[in-house]
PDB file of C-alpha atoms in Angstrom:
ATOM      1  CA  SER A   1      98.233  12.942   2.160  1.00  0.00           C
ATOM      2  CA  GLN A   2     101.492  11.265   2.558  1.00  0.00           C
ATOM      3  CA  HIS A   3     102.607  13.479   5.958  1.00  0.00           C
ATOM      4  CA  ASP A   4     101.529  11.622   9.735  1.00  0.00           C
ATOM      5  CA  ALA A   5      98.080  12.413  10.604  1.00  0.00           C
ATOM      6  CA  ALA A   6      99.475  13.374  14.085  1.00  0.00           C
ATOM      7  CA  SER A   7     101.483  16.016  13.072  1.00  0.00           C
ATOM      8  CA  PRO A   8     100.537  19.433  11.683  1.00  0.00           C
ATOM      9  CA  VAL A   9      99.434  20.060   8.141  1.00  0.00           C
ATOM     10  CA  PRO A  10     101.779  22.914   6.480  1.00  0.00           C
ATOM     11  CA  PHE A  11      99.756  25.494   3.977  1.00  0.00           C
ATOM     12  CA  ASP A  12     102.384  24.910   1.669  1.00  0.00           C
ATOM     13  CA  ALA A  13     101.359  20.886   2.013  1.00  0.00           C
ATOM     14  CA  LEU A  14      97.641  21.474   1.803  1.00  0.00           C
ATOM     15  CA  ALA A  15      97.903  24.540  -1.200  1.00  0.00           C
ATOM     16  CA  ALA A  16     100.126  21.652  -3.167  1.00  0.00           C
ATOM     17  CA  GLY A  17      96.551  20.273  -3.339  1.00  0.00           C
ATOM     18  CA  GLY A  18      94.495  22.938  -4.372  1.00  0.00           C
ATOM     19  CA  THR A  19      94.442  25.662  -6.686  1.00  0.00           C
ATOM     20  CA  ILE A  20      96.840  28.598  -6.441  1.00  0.00           C
ATOM     21  CA  PHE A  21      96.526  32.295  -7.448  1.00  0.00           C
ATOM     22  CA  ASP A  22      99.791  33.926  -7.277  1.00  0.00           C
ATOM     23  CA  ARG A  23      97.866  37.278  -8.129  1.00  0.00           C
ATOM     24  CA  ALA A  24      94.842  37.259  -6.367  1.00  0.00           C
ATOM     25  CA  VAL A  25      93.209  40.436  -5.206  1.00  0.00           C
ATOM     26  CA  ALA A  26      90.734  40.940  -2.239  1.00  0.00           C
ATOM     27  CA  VAL A  27      87.954  42.390  -2.677  1.00  0.00           C
ATOM     28  CA  HIS A  28      88.084  43.803   0.723  1.00  0.00           C
ATOM     29  CA  THR A  29      91.013  43.755   3.617  1.00  0.00           C
ATOM     30  CA  SER A  30      88.151  44.861   6.104  1.00  0.00           C
ATOM     31  CA  GLY A  31      86.860  42.270   8.336  1.00  0.00           C
ATOM     32  CA  ASN A  32      82.657  42.077   7.567  1.00  0.00           C
ATOM     33  CA  ALA A  33      82.970  42.810   4.373  1.00  0.00           C
ATOM     34  CA  GLY A  34      85.609  40.813   3.724  1.00  0.00           C
ATOM     35  CA  ILE A  35      84.484  37.722   5.464  1.00  0.00           C
ATOM     36  CA  ALA A  36      80.924  37.834   3.703  1.00  0.00           C
ATOM     37  CA  SER A  37      82.421  38.306  -0.195  1.00  0.00           C
ATOM     38  CA  VAL A  38      83.684  35.126   0.795  1.00  0.00           C
ATOM     39  CA  LEU A  39      80.788  33.535   2.331  1.00  0.00           C
ATOM     40  CA  THR A  40      78.261  35.141  -0.877  1.00  0.00           C
ATOM     41  CA  GLY A  41      80.901  35.014  -3.523  1.00  0.00           C
ATOM     42  CA  ARG A  42      79.435  38.801  -4.050  1.00  0.00           C
ATOM     43  CA  HIS A  43      81.300  42.066  -3.791  1.00  0.00           C
ATOM     44  CA  SER A  44      80.192  44.632  -1.162  1.00  0.00           C
ATOM     45  CA  ARG A  45      77.851  46.346  -3.236  1.00  0.00           C
ATOM     46  CA  GLU A  46      76.169  43.973  -3.848  1.00  0.00           C
ATOM     47  CA  HIS A  47      75.754  41.753  -0.341  1.00  0.00           C
ATOM     48  CA  GLY A  48      75.291  45.753   1.221  1.00  0.00           C
ATOM     49  CA  VAL A  49      78.212  44.642   4.009  1.00  0.00           C
ATOM     50  CA  ALA A  50      80.802  47.589   4.960  1.00  0.00           C
ATOM     51  CA  SER A  51      83.384  49.605   6.749  1.00  0.00           C
ATOM     52  CA  LEU A  52      82.148  49.003  10.878  1.00  0.00           C
ATOM     53  CA  ARG A  53      82.581  52.384  10.239  1.00  0.00           C
ATOM     54  CA  ASP A  54      78.889  52.203   9.111  1.00  0.00           C
ATOM     55  CA  LEU A  55      77.261  49.550  11.873  1.00  0.00           C
ATOM     56  CA  GLY A  56      73.981  50.123   9.532  1.00  0.00           C
ATOM     57  CA  ARG A  57      75.784  47.890   7.255  1.00  0.00           C
ATOM     58  CA  SER A  58      77.521  45.896   9.045  1.00  0.00           C
ATOM     59  CA  THR A  59      75.104  42.892   9.124  1.00  0.00           C
ATOM     60  CA  LEU A  60      74.718  40.373   6.065  1.00  0.00           C
ATOM     61  CA  SER A  61      70.625  40.049   5.183  1.00  0.00           C
ATOM     62  CA  PRO A  62      69.324  37.088   5.771  1.00  0.00           C
ATOM     63  CA  GLU A  63      68.265  37.112   2.355  1.00  0.00           C
ATOM     64  CA  GLU A  64      71.668  36.307   1.155  1.00  0.00           C
ATOM     65  CA  ARG A  65      72.454  32.920  -0.021  1.00  0.00           C
ATOM     66  CA  THR A  66      75.667  31.746   1.721  1.00  0.00           C
ATOM     67  CA  LEU A  67      78.113  28.831   1.297  1.00  0.00           C
ATOM     68  CA  ALA A  68      77.106  26.969   4.399  1.00  0.00           C
ATOM     69  CA  GLU A  69      73.252  26.849   3.101  1.00  0.00           C
ATOM     70  CA  ALA A  70      74.337  25.870  -0.034  1.00  0.00           C
ATOM     71  CA  PHE A  71      76.479  23.027   1.570  1.00  0.00           C
ATOM     72  CA  LYS A  72      73.424  22.381   3.665  1.00  0.00           C
ATOM     73  CA  ASP A  73      70.907  22.023   1.280  1.00  0.00           C
ATOM     74  CA  LEU A  74      73.108  18.997   0.071  1.00  0.00           C
ATOM     75  CA  GLY A  75      73.440  17.633   3.128  1.00  0.00           C
ATOM     76  CA  TRP A  76      76.690  18.257   4.205  1.00  0.00           C
ATOM     77  CA  THR A  77      77.777  19.531   8.096  1.00  0.00           C
ATOM     78  CA  THR A  78      78.810  22.611   7.917  1.00  0.00           C
ATOM     79  CA  CYS A  79      80.692  24.294  11.050  1.00  0.00           C
ATOM     80  CA  ALA A  80      82.157  27.585  11.522  1.00  0.00           C
ATOM     81  CA  SER A  81      84.796  29.307  14.088  1.00  0.00           C
ATOM     82  CA  LEU A  82      85.748  32.682  13.200  1.00  0.00           C
ATOM     83  CA  SER A  83      88.337  35.474  15.625  1.00  0.00           C
ATOM     84  CA  ASP A  84      86.685  38.430  15.428  1.00  0.00           C
ATOM     85  CA  PRO A  85      83.697  39.775  18.053  1.00  0.00           C
ATOM     86  CA  ARG A  86      82.805  41.633  14.432  1.00  0.00           C
ATOM     87  CA  HIS A  87      81.901  37.949  13.534  1.00  0.00           C
ATOM     88  CA  ALA A  88      79.668  37.560  16.333  1.00  0.00           C
ATOM     89  CA  ARG A  89      76.461  34.942  15.370  1.00  0.00           C
ATOM     90  CA  GLY A  90      73.944  38.179  16.343  1.00  0.00           C
ATOM     91  CA  PHE A  91      75.963  41.135  15.039  1.00  0.00           C
ATOM     92  CA  SER A  92      77.122  39.812  11.459  1.00  0.00           C
ATOM     93  CA  GLY A  93      74.806  36.976  10.081  1.00  0.00           C
ATOM     94  CA  PHE A  94      77.227  35.160   9.210  1.00  0.00           C
ATOM     95  CA  ALA A  95      75.998  32.154  11.081  1.00  0.00           C
ATOM     96  CA  GLN A  96      73.409  31.398   7.907  1.00  0.00           C
ATOM     97  CA  GLY A  97      73.382  27.796   7.271  1.00  0.00           C
ATOM     98  CA  PHE A  98      75.823  26.493   9.963  1.00  0.00           C
ATOM     99  CA  ASP A  99      75.308  24.111  11.792  1.00  0.00           C
ATOM    100  CA  GLN A 100      77.813  25.038  14.697  1.00  0.00           C
ATOM    101  CA  TYR A 101      78.698  28.419  14.399  1.00  0.00           C
ATOM    102  CA  GLU A 102      81.963  29.466  16.853  1.00  0.00           C
ATOM    103  CA  ALA A 103      83.471  33.197  17.698  1.00  0.00           C
ATOM    104  CA  PRO A 104      83.696  35.563  20.227  1.00  0.00           C
ATOM    105  CA  ARG A 105      80.508  37.889  21.473  1.00  0.00           C
ATOM    106  CA  VAL A 106      80.596  41.462  20.970  1.00  0.00           C
ATOM    107  CA  GLY A 107      82.775  43.084  23.390  1.00  0.00           C
ATOM    108  CA  GLU A 108      84.907  40.058  23.985  1.00  0.00           C
ATOM    109  CA  ALA A 109      88.547  39.836  22.805  1.00  0.00           C
ATOM    110  CA  THR A 110      89.543  39.001  19.773  1.00  0.00           C
ATOM    111  CA  TRP A 111      90.656  34.881  19.985  1.00  0.00           C
ATOM    112  CA  PRO A 112      93.900  33.990  18.822  1.00  0.00           C
ATOM    113  CA  ALA A 113      94.705  31.139  16.521  1.00  0.00           C
ATOM    114  CA  ASP A 114      94.739  28.338  19.005  1.00  0.00           C
ATOM    115  CA  SER A 115      91.510  29.400  19.972  1.00  0.00           C
ATOM    116  CA  VAL A 116      89.823  29.533  16.617  1.00  0.00           C
ATOM    117  CA  ALA A 117      91.136  26.095  16.072  1.00  0.00           C
ATOM    118  CA  ILE A 118      89.483  24.880  19.756  1.00  0.00           C
ATOM    119  CA  GLY A 119      86.250  26.441  18.300  1.00  0.00           C
ATOM    120  CA  ALA A 120      86.501  24.610  15.203  1.00  0.00           C
ATOM    121  CA  LEU A 121      87.155  21.228  17.199  1.00  0.00           C
ATOM    122  CA  GLN A 122      84.616  21.567  19.820  1.00  0.00           C
ATOM    123  CA  ALA A 123      82.215  21.971  16.683  1.00  0.00           C
ATOM    124  CA  LEU A 124      83.564  18.970  14.644  1.00  0.00           C
ATOM    125  CA  ARG A 125      83.058  16.581  18.063  1.00  0.00           C
ATOM    126  CA  THR A 126      79.573  18.269  18.574  1.00  0.00           C
ATOM    127  CA  LYS A 127      78.432  17.954  14.957  1.00  0.00           C
ATOM    128  CA  LEU A 128      80.069  15.994  12.779  1.00  0.00           C
ATOM    129  CA  GLN A 129      78.068  12.887  11.903  1.00  0.00           C
ATOM    130  CA  PRO A 130      78.943   9.816   9.899  1.00  0.00           C
ATOM    131  CA  GLY A 131      78.744   9.496   6.265  1.00  0.00           C
ATOM    132  CA  LEU A 132      78.259  13.363   5.926  1.00  0.00           C
ATOM    133  CA  PRO A 133      80.642  15.767   4.473  1.00  0.00           C
ATOM    134  CA  LEU A 134      82.243  18.270   6.433  1.00  0.00           C
ATOM    135  CA  PHE A 135      82.125  22.155   5.557  1.00  0.00           C
ATOM    136  CA  LEU A 136      84.564  24.091   7.534  1.00  0.00           C
ATOM    137  CA  PHE A 137      85.502  27.686   7.713  1.00  0.00           C
ATOM    138  CA  ALA A 138      87.959  29.172  10.060  1.00  0.00           C
ATOM    139  CA  SER A 139      88.510  32.853   9.829  1.00  0.00           C
ATOM    140  CA  PHE A 140      91.435  34.137  11.972  1.00  0.00           C
ATOM    141  CA  GLY A 141      92.412  37.821  13.015  1.00  0.00           C
ATOM    142  CA  ASP A 142      93.320  41.057  11.718  1.00  0.00           C
ATOM    143  CA  LEU A 143      97.502  40.428  11.413  1.00  0.00           C
ATOM    144  CA  THR A 144      98.450  43.753  11.725  1.00  0.00           C
ATOM    145  CA  ASP A 145      95.969  45.104  14.604  1.00  0.00           C
ATOM    146  CA  ARG A 146      97.262  47.060  17.027  1.00  0.00           C
ATOM    147  CA  ARG A 147      94.566  46.288  19.123  1.00  0.00           C
ATOM    148  CA  ALA A 148      94.381  42.207  18.894  1.00  0.00           C
ATOM    149  CA  PRO A 149      96.132  40.467  21.776  1.00  0.00           C
ATOM    150  CA  LEU A 150      99.871  39.746  21.615  1.00  0.00           C
ATOM    151  CA  PRO A 151     100.679  36.466  20.397  1.00  0.00           C
ATOM    152  CA  PRO A 152     101.989  34.200  22.958  1.00  0.00           C
ATOM    153  CA  ALA A 153     105.787  35.305  24.119  1.00  0.00           C
ATOM    154  CA  ASP A 154     107.364  31.490  23.078  1.00  0.00           C
ATOM    155  CA  VAL A 155     106.244  32.159  19.275  1.00  0.00           C
ATOM    156  CA  ALA A 156     106.451  35.628  18.695  1.00  0.00           C
ATOM    157  CA  ALA A 157     110.158  35.331  20.182  1.00  0.00           C
ATOM    158  CA  PRO A 158     111.972  33.991  17.121  1.00  0.00           C
ATOM    159  CA  PHE A 159     110.411  36.984  14.562  1.00  0.00           C
ATOM    160  CA  ILE A 160     110.702  39.592  16.975  1.00  0.00           C
ATOM    161  CA  GLU A 161     114.417  38.524  17.586  1.00  0.00           C
ATOM    162  CA  ALA A 162     114.996  38.543  13.820  1.00  0.00           C
ATOM    163  CA  ARG A 163     113.308  42.030  12.997  1.00  0.00           C
ATOM    164  CA  LEU A 164     114.339  44.220  15.407  1.00  0.00           C
ATOM    165  CA  ARG A 165     117.846  42.804  16.506  1.00  0.00           C
ATOM    166  CA  PRO A 166     119.072  45.051  14.092  1.00  0.00           C
ATOM    167  CA  PHE A 167     118.082  48.022  15.714  1.00  0.00           C
ATOM    168  CA  ALA A 168     119.304  47.114  19.001  1.00  0.00           C
ATOM    169  CA  GLU A 169     122.763  48.695  18.432  1.00  0.00           C
ATOM    170  CA  ARG A 170     121.489  51.968  18.466  1.00  0.00           C
ATOM    171  CA  ARG A 171     118.780  51.463  20.969  1.00  0.00           C
ATOM    172  CA  ALA A 172     120.129  50.198  24.726  1.00  0.00           C
ATOM    173  CA  GLU A 173     116.504  49.887  26.130  1.00  0.00           C
ATOM    174  CA  LEU A 174     115.436  48.059  23.234  1.00  0.00           C
ATOM    175  CA  ALA A 175     118.610  45.714  23.421  1.00  0.00           C
ATOM    176  CA  VAL A 176     117.986  44.927  27.152  1.00  0.00           C
ATOM    177  CA  GLN A 177     114.020  43.747  26.498  1.00  0.00           C
ATOM    178  CA  LEU A 178     115.397  41.865  23.440  1.00  0.00           C
ATOM    179  CA  ASP A 179     117.900  39.968  25.861  1.00  0.00           C
ATOM    180  CA  ARG A 180     115.521  39.316  28.336  1.00  0.00           C
ATOM    181  CA  LEU A 181     113.019  37.919  26.155  1.00  0.00           C
ATOM    182  CA  ALA A 182     115.606  35.155  24.720  1.00  0.00           C
ATOM    183  CA  GLU A 183     116.270  34.515  28.472  1.00  0.00           C
ATOM    184  CA  GLY A 184     112.261  33.427  28.594  1.00  0.00           C
ATOM    185  CA  GLY A 185     111.256  36.770  29.319  1.00  0.00           C
ATOM    186  CA  GLY A 186     107.839  35.793  28.431  1.00  0.00           C
ATOM    187  CA  ASP A 187     104.824  38.359  28.116  1.00  0.00           C
ATOM    188  CA  ALA A 188     106.219  40.892  30.507  1.00  0.00           C
ATOM    189  CA  ALA A 189     109.329  41.389  28.259  1.00  0.00           C
ATOM    190  CA  LEU A 190     106.879  41.493  24.765  1.00  0.00           C
ATOM    191  CA  ASN A 191     104.975  44.023  26.697  1.00  0.00           C
ATOM    192  CA  GLU A 192     108.065  46.151  27.849  1.00  0.00           C
ATOM    193  CA  ILE A 193     109.114  45.965  24.010  1.00  0.00           C
ATOM    194  CA  LYS A 194     105.676  47.071  23.146  1.00  0.00           C
ATOM    195  CA  ASN A 195     105.561  49.882  25.431  1.00  0.00           C
ATOM    196  CA  LEU A 196     109.041  51.291  24.018  1.00  0.00           C
ATOM    197  CA  LEU A 197     107.781  50.591  20.595  1.00  0.00           C
ATOM    198  CA  SER A 198     104.062  52.425  20.763  1.00  0.00           C
ATOM    199  CA  ARG A 199     106.464  55.948  21.543  1.00  0.00           C
ATOM    200  CA  ALA A 200     108.211  55.504  18.538  1.00  0.00           C
ATOM    201  CA  ARG A 201     105.037  55.053  15.699  1.00  0.00           C
ATOM    202  CA  GLY A 202     106.143  55.804  12.650  1.00  0.00           C
ATOM    203  CA  SER A 203     109.897  54.726  12.864  1.00  0.00           C
ATOM    204  CA  SER A 204     111.587  51.931  10.668  1.00  0.00           C
ATOM    205  CA  ALA A 205     111.477  50.427  14.690  1.00  0.00           C
ATOM    206  CA  ALA A 206     107.646  50.470  14.938  1.00  0.00           C
ATOM    207  CA  GLY A 207     107.418  49.551  11.562  1.00  0.00           C
ATOM    208  CA  ALA A 208     109.499  45.824  12.342  1.00  0.00           C
ATOM    209  CA  TRP A 209     107.590  45.459  15.302  1.00  0.00           C
ATOM    210  CA  VAL A 210     104.375  45.231  13.437  1.00  0.00           C
ATOM    211  CA  ALA A 211     106.339  42.920  10.763  1.00  0.00           C
ATOM    212  CA  ALA A 212     107.379  40.841  13.457  1.00  0.00           C
ATOM    213  CA  LEU A 213     103.852  40.279  15.076  1.00  0.00           C
ATOM    214  CA  ARG A 214     102.215  39.871  11.757  1.00  0.00           C
ATOM    215  CA  ASP A 215     104.588  36.841  11.444  1.00  0.00           C
ATOM    216  CA  ALA A 216     103.822  35.665  14.348  1.00  0.00           C
ATOM    217  CA  ARG A 217     100.388  35.417  14.076  1.00  0.00           C
ATOM    218  CA  ARG A 218     100.713  34.045  10.639  1.00  0.00           C
ATOM    219  CA  ALA A 219     102.629  31.313  11.891  1.00  0.00           C
ATOM    220  CA  GLY A 220     100.195  30.702  14.549  1.00  0.00           C
ATOM    221  CA  GLY A 221      97.670  30.455  12.143  1.00  0.00           C
ATOM    222  CA  ASP A 222      99.772  28.013  10.176  1.00  0.00           C
ATOM    223  CA  ALA A 223      99.918  25.882  12.996  1.00  0.00           C
ATOM    224  CA  ALA A 224      96.617  26.134  14.092  1.00  0.00           C
ATOM    225  CA  SER A 225      95.098  25.476  10.637  1.00  0.00           C
ATOM    226  CA  GLY A 226      97.623  22.141  10.692  1.00  0.00           C
ATOM    227  CA  THR A 227      95.963  21.023  14.154  1.00  0.00           C
ATOM    228  CA  LEU A 228      92.532  21.592  12.234  1.00  0.00           C
ATOM    229  CA  LEU A 229      93.442  19.138   8.737  1.00  0.00           C
ATOM    230  CA  SER A 230      95.435  17.100  10.594  1.00  0.00           C
ATOM    231  CA  ALA A 231      92.179  16.453  12.965  1.00  0.00           C
ATOM    232  CA  ILE A 232      90.108  16.026   9.939  1.00  0.00           C
ATOM    233  CA  GLU A 233      92.594  13.631   8.332  1.00  0.00           C
ATOM    234  CA  ALA A 234      92.232  11.639  11.330  1.00  0.00           C
ATOM    235  CA  ALA A 235      88.705  11.298  11.628  1.00  0.00           C
ATOM    236  CA  GLY A 236      89.218   9.404   8.321  1.00  0.00           C
ATOM    237  CA  ARG A 237      87.332  12.410   6.853  1.00  0.00           C
ATOM    238  CA  ALA A 238      89.931  13.976   4.813  1.00  0.00           C
ATOM    239  CA  GLU A 239      88.419  13.175   1.490  1.00  0.00           C
ATOM    240  CA  THR A 240      84.659  14.237   2.376  1.00  0.00           C
ATOM    241  CA  ALA A 241      85.724  17.543   3.376  1.00  0.00           C
ATOM    242  CA  THR A 242      86.073  21.203   1.905  1.00  0.00           C
ATOM    243  CA  VAL A 243      88.379  23.476   4.454  1.00  0.00           C
ATOM    244  CA  ILE A 244      88.304  27.799   3.897  1.00  0.00           C
ATOM    245  CA  VAL A 245      91.032  28.995   6.082  1.00  0.00           C
ATOM    246  CA  ALA A 246      90.637  32.755   5.855  1.00  0.00           C
ATOM    247  CA  ALA A 247      92.004  35.778   7.642  1.00  0.00           C
ATOM    248  CA  PRO A 248      90.116  39.777   7.215  1.00  0.00           C
ATOM    249  CA  ARG A 249      93.410  41.433   6.652  1.00  0.00           C
ATOM    250  CA  GLY A 250      97.057  40.734   5.383  1.00  0.00           C
ATOM    251  CA  TRP A 251      99.730  43.291   4.836  1.00  0.00           C
ATOM    252  CA  ALA A 252     100.219  44.998   1.817  1.00  0.00           C
ATOM    253  CA  PRO A 253     103.841  45.165   0.075  1.00  0.00           C
ATOM    254  CA  ALA A 254     104.471  48.453  -0.914  1.00  0.00           C
ATOM    255  CA  ALA A 255     105.461  47.606  -4.578  1.00  0.00           C
ATOM    256  CA  ALA A 256     101.847  46.018  -4.513  1.00  0.00           C
ATOM    257  CA  GLN A 257      99.749  49.162  -3.720  1.00  0.00           C
ATOM    258  CA  VAL A 258      97.534  50.469  -5.989  1.00  0.00           C
ATOM    259  CA  ARG A 259      95.486  53.770  -6.331  1.00  0.00           C
ATOM    260  CA  ALA A 260      92.260  54.437  -7.531  1.00  0.00           C
ATOM    261  CA  GLY A 261      91.914  58.023  -7.696  1.00  0.00           C
ATOM    262  CA  ALA A 262      93.472  59.750  -4.580  1.00  0.00           C
ATOM    263  CA  GLN A 263      91.592  57.188  -2.355  1.00  0.00           C
ATOM    264  CA  PHE A 264      93.591  54.390  -1.445  1.00  0.00           C
ATOM    265  CA  ALA A 265      92.292  50.998  -3.118  1.00  0.00           C
ATOM    266  CA  PRO A 266      92.281  47.712  -1.817  1.00  0.00           C
ATOM    267  CA  THR A 267      95.797  45.660  -2.508  1.00  0.00           C
ATOM    268  CA  VAL A 268      97.438  42.464  -2.766  1.00  0.00           C
ATOM    269  CA  VAL A 269      97.337  40.946   1.031  1.00  0.00           C
ATOM    270  CA  ASP A 270      99.716  38.347   1.946  1.00  0.00           C
ATOM    271  CA  VAL A 271      97.588  36.279   3.781  1.00  0.00           C
ATOM    272  CA  PRO A 272      96.451  32.563   2.590  1.00  0.00           C
ATOM    273  CA  LEU A 273      93.202  31.717   1.655  1.00  0.00           C
ATOM    274  CA  VAL A 274      92.962  28.454   1.381  1.00  0.00           C
ATOM    275  CA  VAL A 275      90.473  26.012  -0.275  1.00  0.00           C
ATOM    276  CA  ARG A 276      90.135  22.442  -0.211  1.00  0.00           C
ATOM    277  CA  TRP A 277      87.820  20.040  -1.769  1.00  0.00           C
ATOM    278  CA  PRO A 278      87.171  16.675  -1.798  1.00  0.00           C
ATOM    279  CA  PHE A 279      86.677  15.792  -5.785  1.00  0.00           C
ATOM    280  CA  GLY A 280      90.137  16.661  -6.959  1.00  0.00           C
ATOM    281  CA  ALA A 281      92.743  18.939  -8.194  1.00  0.00           C
ATOM    282  CA  ARG A 282      93.216  21.486 -10.664  1.00  0.00           C
ATOM    283  CA  ALA A 283      96.921  23.746 -11.403  1.00  0.00           C
ATOM    284  CA  GLY A 284      96.326  27.099 -11.595  1.00  0.00           C
ATOM    285  CA  ARG A 285      99.779  28.778 -10.373  1.00  0.00           C
ATOM    286  CA  ASP A 286      99.910  30.796 -12.970  1.00  0.00           C
ATOM    287  CA  ALA A 287      96.013  32.233 -12.467  1.00  0.00           C
ATOM    288  CA  SER A 288      94.842  35.534 -11.697  1.00  0.00           C
ATOM    289  CA  VAL A 289      91.931  37.340 -10.658  1.00  0.00           C
TER     290      VAL A 289
END
């Protein structure tokens, strides 16, 4: 890397040293099923983890072999930090093979991106050993989850302004709150906008609100990932580390929607999945899976 180690690493800079799939399709976009597929490399009908609508199939079997177990068997230090209570150690079964595993407990709120980074940094400070390669897995929250905490106002404000200002000409109350947000109204203004648009669910303005939150959360994930990668580089471990950064649900552009019979199928999701490995990179911009 040619950047200053004290500055966050943007996804574009990271991806430039890896393999990029322009047309990758997720096996699942739901939380536990998708994460289980990333950790095992297997489809949900093989690893058995399904939607949380079926609580009997929400936990990864200890008989499944995970990436963390494989790296640990090779002598690597293995750390993870995940955002969702569904990923809790005793509930998800995803802690298999990790020396340090951080996630909110069942019933707690979803962690924002910076908290995921804090959890990962704590794991690195606690477990990183001299001379051992590192495997780090970080998973951020659902970018479009209506129940997730709002992003910090200072992060979300520019995205909300860009997405919602065109609607302010016809919505005086919205214009007032956007002005308030721009003047430093913070979380109070953000919550007022949320309340205004929650009463207009299904409208174009409500859709723009969801898109603005998605943009803000993705920017938060980008910054948090940069913090992690910069810390790894500052520790001199960049060439002996493999890092996976993911989010379990992105968004599906209308043009990319796929249908299987009458049931909506998993779609192309606009969310980064970046894999960095220590022993070189391959070109693959036109590859598809």
